[in-house]
Short mmCIF file of C-alpha atoms and ligand atoms in Angstrom, two decimals:
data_model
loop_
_atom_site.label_atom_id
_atom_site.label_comp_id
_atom_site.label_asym_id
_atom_site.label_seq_id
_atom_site.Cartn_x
_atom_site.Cartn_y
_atom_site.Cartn_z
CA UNK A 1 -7.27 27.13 -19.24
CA UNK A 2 -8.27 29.32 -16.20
CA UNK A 3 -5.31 30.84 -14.81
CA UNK A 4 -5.48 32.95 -11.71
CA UNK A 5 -3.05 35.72 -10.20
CA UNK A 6 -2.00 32.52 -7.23
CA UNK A 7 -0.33 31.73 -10.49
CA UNK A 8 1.54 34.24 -11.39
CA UNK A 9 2.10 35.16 -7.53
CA UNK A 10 4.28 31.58 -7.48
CA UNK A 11 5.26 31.00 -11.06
CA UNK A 12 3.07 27.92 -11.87
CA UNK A 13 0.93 26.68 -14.14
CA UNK A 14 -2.58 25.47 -12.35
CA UNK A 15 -3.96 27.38 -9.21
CA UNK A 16 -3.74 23.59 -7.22
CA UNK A 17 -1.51 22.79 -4.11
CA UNK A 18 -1.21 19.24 -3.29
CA UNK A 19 -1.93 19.34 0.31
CA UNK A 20 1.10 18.46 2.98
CA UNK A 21 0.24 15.39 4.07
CA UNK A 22 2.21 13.55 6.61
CA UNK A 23 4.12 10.21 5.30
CA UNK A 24 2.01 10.63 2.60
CA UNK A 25 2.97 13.85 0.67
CA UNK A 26 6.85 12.84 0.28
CA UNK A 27 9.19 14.46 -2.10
CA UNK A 28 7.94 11.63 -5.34
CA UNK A 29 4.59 13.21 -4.37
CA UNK A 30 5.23 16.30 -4.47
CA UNK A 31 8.20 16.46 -7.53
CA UNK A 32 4.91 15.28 -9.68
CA UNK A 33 2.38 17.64 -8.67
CA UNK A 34 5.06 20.44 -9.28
CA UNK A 35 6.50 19.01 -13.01
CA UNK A 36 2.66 18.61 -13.99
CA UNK A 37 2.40 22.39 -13.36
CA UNK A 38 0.78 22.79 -9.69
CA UNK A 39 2.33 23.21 -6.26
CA UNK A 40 3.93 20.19 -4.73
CA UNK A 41 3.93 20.27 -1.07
CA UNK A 42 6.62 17.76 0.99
CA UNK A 43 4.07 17.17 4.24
CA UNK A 44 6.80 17.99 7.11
CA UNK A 45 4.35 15.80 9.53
CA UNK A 46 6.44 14.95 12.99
CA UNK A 47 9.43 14.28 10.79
CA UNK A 48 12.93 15.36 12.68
CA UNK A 49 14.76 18.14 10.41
CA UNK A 50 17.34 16.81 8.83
CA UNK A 51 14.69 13.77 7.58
CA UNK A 52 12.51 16.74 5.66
CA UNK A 53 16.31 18.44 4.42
CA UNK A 54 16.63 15.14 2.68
CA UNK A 55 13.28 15.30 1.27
CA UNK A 56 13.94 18.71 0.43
CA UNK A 57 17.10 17.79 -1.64
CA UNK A 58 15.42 15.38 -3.35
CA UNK A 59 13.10 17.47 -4.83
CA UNK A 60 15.41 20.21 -5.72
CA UNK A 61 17.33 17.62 -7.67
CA UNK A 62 14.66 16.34 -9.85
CA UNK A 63 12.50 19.60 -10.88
CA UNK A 64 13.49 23.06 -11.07
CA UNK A 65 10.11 24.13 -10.68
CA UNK A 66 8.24 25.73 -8.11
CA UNK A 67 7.36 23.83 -4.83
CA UNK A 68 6.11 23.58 -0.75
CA UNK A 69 7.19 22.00 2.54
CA UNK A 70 3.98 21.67 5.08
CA UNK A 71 4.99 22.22 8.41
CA UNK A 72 3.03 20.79 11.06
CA UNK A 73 2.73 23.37 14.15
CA UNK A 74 2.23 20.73 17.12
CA UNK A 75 5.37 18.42 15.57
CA UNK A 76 8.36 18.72 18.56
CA UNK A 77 10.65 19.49 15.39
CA UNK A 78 8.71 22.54 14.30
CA UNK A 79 11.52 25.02 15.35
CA UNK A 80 14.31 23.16 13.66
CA UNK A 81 12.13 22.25 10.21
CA UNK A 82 11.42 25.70 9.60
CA UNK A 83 14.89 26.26 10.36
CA UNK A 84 16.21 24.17 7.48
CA UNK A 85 13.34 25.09 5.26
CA UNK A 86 14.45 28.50 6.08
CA UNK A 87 18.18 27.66 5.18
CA UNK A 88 17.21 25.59 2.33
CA UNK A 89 15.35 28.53 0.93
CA UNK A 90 11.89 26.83 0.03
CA UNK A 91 9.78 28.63 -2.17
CA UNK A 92 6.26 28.29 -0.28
CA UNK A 93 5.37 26.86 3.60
CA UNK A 94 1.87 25.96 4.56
CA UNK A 95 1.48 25.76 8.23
CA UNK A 96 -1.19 22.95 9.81
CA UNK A 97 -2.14 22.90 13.28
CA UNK A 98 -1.27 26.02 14.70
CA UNK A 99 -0.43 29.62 14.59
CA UNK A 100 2.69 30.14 12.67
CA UNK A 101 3.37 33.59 13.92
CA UNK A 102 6.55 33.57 15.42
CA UNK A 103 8.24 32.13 11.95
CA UNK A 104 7.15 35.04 10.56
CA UNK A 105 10.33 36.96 10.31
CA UNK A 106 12.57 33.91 9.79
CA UNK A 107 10.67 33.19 6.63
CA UNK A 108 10.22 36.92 5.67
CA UNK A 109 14.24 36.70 5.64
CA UNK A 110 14.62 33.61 3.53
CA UNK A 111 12.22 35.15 0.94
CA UNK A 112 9.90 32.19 1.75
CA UNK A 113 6.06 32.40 1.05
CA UNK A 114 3.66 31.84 3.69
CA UNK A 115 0.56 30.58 3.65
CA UNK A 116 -0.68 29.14 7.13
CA UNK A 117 -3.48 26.49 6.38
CA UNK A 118 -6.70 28.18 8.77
CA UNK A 119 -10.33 26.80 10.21
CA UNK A 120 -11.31 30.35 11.11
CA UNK A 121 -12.00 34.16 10.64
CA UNK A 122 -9.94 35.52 13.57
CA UNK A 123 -6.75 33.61 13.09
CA UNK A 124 -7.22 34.76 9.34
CA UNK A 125 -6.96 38.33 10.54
CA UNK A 126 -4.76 38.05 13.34
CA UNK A 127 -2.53 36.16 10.98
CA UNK A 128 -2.68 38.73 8.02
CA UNK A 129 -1.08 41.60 10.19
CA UNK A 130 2.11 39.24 10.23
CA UNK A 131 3.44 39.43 6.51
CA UNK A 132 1.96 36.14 5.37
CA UNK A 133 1.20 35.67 1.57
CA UNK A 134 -2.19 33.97 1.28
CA UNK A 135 -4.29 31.81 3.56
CA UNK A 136 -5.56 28.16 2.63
CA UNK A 137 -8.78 28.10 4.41
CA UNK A 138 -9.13 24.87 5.14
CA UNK A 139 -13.19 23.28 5.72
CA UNK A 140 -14.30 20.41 7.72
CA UNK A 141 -14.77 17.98 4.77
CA UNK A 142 -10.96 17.68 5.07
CA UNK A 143 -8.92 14.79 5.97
CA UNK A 144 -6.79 14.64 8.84
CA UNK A 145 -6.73 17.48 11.75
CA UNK A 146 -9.86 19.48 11.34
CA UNK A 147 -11.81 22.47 12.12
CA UNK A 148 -15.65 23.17 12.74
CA UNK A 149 -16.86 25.00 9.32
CA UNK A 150 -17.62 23.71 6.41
CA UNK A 151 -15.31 25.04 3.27
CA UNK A 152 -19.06 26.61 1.72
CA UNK A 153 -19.45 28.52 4.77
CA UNK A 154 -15.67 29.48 5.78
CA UNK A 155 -14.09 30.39 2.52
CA UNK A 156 -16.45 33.42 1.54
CA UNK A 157 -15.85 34.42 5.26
CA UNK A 158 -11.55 34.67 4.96
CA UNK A 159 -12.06 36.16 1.96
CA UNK A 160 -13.83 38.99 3.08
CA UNK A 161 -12.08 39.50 6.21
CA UNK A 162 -8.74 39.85 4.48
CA UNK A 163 -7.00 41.83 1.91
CA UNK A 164 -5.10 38.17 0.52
CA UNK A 165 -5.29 35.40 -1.42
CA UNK A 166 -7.22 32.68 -0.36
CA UNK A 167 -6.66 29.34 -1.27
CA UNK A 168 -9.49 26.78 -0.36
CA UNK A 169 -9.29 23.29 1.08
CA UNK A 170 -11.92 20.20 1.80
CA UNK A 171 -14.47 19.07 0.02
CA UNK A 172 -12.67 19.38 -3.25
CA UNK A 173 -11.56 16.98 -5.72
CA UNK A 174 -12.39 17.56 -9.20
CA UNK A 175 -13.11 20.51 -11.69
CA UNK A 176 -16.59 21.22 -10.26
CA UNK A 177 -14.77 21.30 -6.84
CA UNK A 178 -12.11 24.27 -8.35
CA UNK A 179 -14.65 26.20 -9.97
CA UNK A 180 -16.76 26.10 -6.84
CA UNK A 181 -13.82 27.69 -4.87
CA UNK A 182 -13.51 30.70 -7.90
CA UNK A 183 -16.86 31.44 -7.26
CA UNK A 184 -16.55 31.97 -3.45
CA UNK A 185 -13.62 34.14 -3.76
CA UNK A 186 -10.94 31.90 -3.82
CA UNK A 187 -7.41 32.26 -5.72
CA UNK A 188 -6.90 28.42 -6.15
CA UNK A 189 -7.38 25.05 -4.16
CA UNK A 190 -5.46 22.48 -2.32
CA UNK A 191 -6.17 18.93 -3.02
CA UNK A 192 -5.13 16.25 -0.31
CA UNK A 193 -7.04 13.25 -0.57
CA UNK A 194 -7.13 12.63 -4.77
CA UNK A 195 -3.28 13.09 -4.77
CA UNK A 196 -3.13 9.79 -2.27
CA UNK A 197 -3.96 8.19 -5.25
CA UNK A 198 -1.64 9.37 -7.57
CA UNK A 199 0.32 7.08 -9.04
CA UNK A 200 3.75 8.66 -7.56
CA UNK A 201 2.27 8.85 -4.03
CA UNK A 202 4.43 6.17 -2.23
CA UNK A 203 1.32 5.55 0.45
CA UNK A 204 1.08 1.69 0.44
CA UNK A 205 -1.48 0.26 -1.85
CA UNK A 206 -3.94 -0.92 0.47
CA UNK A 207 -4.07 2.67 1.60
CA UNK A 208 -5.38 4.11 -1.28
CA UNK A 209 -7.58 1.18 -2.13
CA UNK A 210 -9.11 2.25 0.84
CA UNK A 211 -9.91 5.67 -0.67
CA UNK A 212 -11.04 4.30 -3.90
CA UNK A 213 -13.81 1.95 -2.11
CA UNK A 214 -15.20 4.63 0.36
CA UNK A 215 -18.77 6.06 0.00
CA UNK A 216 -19.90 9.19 1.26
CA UNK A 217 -20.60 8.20 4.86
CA UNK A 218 -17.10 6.36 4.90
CA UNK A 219 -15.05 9.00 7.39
CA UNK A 220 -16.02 9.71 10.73
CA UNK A 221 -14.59 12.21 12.98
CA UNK A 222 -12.54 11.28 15.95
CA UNK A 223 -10.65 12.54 18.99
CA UNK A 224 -13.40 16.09 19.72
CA UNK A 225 -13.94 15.58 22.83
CA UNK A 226 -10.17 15.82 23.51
CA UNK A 227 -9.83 18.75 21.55
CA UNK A 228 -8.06 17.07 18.36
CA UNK A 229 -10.72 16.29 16.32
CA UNK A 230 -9.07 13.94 13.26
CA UNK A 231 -11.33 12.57 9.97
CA UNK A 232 -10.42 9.24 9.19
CA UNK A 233 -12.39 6.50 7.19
CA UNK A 234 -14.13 4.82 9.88
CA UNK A 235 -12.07 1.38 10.44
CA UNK A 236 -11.69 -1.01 13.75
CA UNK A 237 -9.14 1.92 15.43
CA UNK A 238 -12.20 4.46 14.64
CA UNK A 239 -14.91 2.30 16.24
CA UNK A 240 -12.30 2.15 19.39
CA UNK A 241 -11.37 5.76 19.27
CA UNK A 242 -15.43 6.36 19.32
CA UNK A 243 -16.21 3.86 22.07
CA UNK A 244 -13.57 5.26 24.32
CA UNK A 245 -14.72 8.76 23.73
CA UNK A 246 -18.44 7.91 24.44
CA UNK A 247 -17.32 5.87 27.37
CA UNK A 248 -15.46 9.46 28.85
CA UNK A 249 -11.75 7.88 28.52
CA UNK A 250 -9.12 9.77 29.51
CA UNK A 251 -7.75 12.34 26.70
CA UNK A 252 -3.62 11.03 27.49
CA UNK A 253 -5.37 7.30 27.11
CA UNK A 254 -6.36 8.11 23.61
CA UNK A 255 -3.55 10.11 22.98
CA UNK A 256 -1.32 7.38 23.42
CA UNK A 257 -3.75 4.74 21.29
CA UNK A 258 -2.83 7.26 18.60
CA UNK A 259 0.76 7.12 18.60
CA UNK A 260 2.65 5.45 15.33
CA UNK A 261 -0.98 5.16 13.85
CA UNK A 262 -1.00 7.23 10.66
CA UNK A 263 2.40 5.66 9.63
CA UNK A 264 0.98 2.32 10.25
CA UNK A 265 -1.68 3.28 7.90
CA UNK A 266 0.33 4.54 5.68
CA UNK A 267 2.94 2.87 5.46
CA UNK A 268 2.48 -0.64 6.38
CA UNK A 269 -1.50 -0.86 5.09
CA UNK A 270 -2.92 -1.59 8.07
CA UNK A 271 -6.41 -0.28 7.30
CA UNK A 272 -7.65 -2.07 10.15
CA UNK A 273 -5.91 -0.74 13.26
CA UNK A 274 -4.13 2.41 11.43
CA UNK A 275 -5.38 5.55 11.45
CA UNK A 276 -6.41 6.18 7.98
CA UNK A 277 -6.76 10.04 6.87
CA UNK A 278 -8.92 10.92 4.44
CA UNK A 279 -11.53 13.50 3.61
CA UNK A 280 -15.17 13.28 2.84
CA UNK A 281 -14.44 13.21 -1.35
CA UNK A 282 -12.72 9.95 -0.33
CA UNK A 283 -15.73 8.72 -1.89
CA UNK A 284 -15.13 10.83 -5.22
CA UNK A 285 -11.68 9.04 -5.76
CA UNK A 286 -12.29 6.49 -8.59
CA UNK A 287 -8.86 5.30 -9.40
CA UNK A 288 -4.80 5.30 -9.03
CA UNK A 289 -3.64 7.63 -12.11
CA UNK A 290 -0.32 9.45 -12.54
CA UNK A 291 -0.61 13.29 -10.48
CA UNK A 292 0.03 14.57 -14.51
CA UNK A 293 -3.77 12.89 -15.31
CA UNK A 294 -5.40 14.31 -11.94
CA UNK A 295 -4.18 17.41 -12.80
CA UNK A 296 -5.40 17.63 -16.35
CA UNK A 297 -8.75 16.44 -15.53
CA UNK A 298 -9.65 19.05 -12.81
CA UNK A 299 -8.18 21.61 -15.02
CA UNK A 300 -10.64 20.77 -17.94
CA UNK A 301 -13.76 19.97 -16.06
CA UNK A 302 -13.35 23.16 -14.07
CA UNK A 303 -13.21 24.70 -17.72
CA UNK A 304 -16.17 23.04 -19.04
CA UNK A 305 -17.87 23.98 -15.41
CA UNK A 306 -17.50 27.46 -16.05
CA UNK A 307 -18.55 27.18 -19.43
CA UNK A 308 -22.04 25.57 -18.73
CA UNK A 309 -22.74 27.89 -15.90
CA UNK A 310 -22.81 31.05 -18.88
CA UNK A 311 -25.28 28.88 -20.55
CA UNK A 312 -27.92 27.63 -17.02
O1 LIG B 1 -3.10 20.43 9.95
C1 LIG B 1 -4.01 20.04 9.25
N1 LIG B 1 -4.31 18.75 9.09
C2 LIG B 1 -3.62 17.72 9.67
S1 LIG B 1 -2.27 17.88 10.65
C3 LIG B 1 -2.18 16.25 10.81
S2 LIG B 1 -0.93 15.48 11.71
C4 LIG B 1 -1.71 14.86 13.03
N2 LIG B 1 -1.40 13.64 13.31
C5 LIG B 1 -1.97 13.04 14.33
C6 LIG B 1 -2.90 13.70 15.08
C7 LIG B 1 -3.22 14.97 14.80
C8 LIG B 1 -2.64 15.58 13.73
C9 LIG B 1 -3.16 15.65 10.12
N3 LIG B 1 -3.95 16.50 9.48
N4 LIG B 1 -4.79 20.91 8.59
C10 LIG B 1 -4.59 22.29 8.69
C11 LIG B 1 -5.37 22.85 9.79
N5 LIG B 1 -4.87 23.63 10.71
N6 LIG B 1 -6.65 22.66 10.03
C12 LIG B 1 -6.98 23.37 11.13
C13 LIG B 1 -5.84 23.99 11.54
C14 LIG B 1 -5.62 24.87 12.64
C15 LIG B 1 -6.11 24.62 13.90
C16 LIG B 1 -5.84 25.50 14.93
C17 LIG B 1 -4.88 26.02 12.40
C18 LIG B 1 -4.63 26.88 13.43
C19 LIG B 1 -5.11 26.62 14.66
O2 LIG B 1 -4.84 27.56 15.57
C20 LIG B 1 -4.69 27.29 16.92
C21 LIG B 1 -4.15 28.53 17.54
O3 LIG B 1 -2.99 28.52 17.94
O4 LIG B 1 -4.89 29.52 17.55
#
């Protein structure tokens, strides 16, 4: 089984984090991913503090291994979840949707790991001055908040323009997907989308039927022109987003459309008027199967990947 120094750097088995996900990557989530031998990430999302201590908790009770809180930069609890995952002394932080650089020496002092999840080359080196531990360079094929570069094109840039390891996201949901990433430069991956349909995600059903029935055209981008681009699978709130956009609506308009949506997706199924995150592999997502299965499956493809490129 490949093993790579993001291993040993964090004391797990499989170079895979389970990406952050808000409402989606709770602590059942994320307790799986970590007891089947990757890195199971609580997603912090806009949660208030003491909601993600109480995630955190339950994790720590139920596996003694290894695992992440995702802390989401433009939440207004930012400043008191890193606090508590500070306190709590988590093991790893990702960062989404911003520049985590004045946490640095809070998490420096808790011993906590950093590794901010990046769209781009400069932030990568402004970033890697700081004291952070890797980078998860994160492509546009991703779900959620996104950047402008493709994982094939950003990845082999991070990893040249800094002395860590990199971690790649988007685009990547099977063994092919994780032996891709070696061969760019990459230390490991992080996985969002395939882990919504693990069978310990909580994410309501209709949610990740959604997944399983999307092709490869499925998501659709949303929210550029206001500066918060989002990939969703294209539903009846996409098809409004994209009117309103094309139509020059006022950013604070959509802003406020946007409000509650993701939970309502979520949460509550509402695959027509929720905002339902997803990236492009959405369409790669064949089934619901315990995080245990996913994990053993991109482990042995990404073997046999390997394997049959020393034979072309
Ligand atoms: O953060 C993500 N993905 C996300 S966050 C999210 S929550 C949300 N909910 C509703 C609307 C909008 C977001 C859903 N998906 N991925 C990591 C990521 N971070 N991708 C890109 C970035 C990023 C962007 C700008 C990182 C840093 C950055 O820097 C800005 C600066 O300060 O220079």
């Amino acid at each position: 089984m490949i093993r790579t120094k993001l291993c040993e750097m964090l004391g797990i088995d499989y170079p895979i984090f389970q990406g952050g996900m808000a409402w989606v990557a709770t602590a059942e989530l994320a307790v799986a991913v970590s007891e089947a031998g990757g890195l199971g990430i609580v997603g912090a999302g806009q949660a208030p503090a003491e909601v993600v201590r109480a995630e955190i908790h339950k994790v720590k009770a139920a596996t003694l291994r290894p695992f992440g809180v995702n802390v989401m930069l433009r939440s207004p609890h930012a400043r008191t979840v890193m606090e508590v995952v500070a306190s709590e002394r988590v093991p790893v932080v990702t960062t989404g949707a911003g520049n985590p650089g004045v946490f640095m020496p809070m998490l420096k002092a808790s011993g906590t790991k950093v590794f901010p999840v990046l769209a781009s080359v400069a932030l990568a080196k402004r970033l890697s001055r700081l004291g952070i531990d890797g980078i998860v360079a994160e492509g546009l094929e991703s779900g959620g908040h996104v950047g402008e570069i493709t994982t094939m094109a950003l990845l082999p840039q991070i990893v040249d323009a800094v002395d860590l390891p990199v971690i790649a996201a988007g685009g990547i949901a099977d063994g092919r997907g994780l032996a891709a990433a070696l061969a760019l430069g990459a230390v490991g991956v992080q996985i969002g989308t395939r882990f919504v349909c693990a069978s310990e995600c909580t994410a309501h059903p209709a949610y990740k039927q959604a997944i399983i029935e999307a092709r490869d055209r499925s998501t659709v981008v949303t929210g550029r022109p206001t500066g918060h681009p989002v990939r969703v699978i294209e539903n009846h709130l996409a098809r409004k987003f994209l009117k309103m956009e094309a139509e020059g609506a006022p950013a604070d308009e959509m802003e406020k459309l946007g409000v509650g949506k993701l939970r309502a997706a979520v949460v509550d199924g509402d695959v027509r008027d929720g905002s339902m995150m997803a990236g492009q592999v959405a369409a790669m997502v064949k089934k619901v199967q315990p995080a245990r299965e996913i994990i053993r499956e991109i482990m042995s493809q990404a073997d046999q990947t390997l394997e049959r490129l020393r034979t072309l």
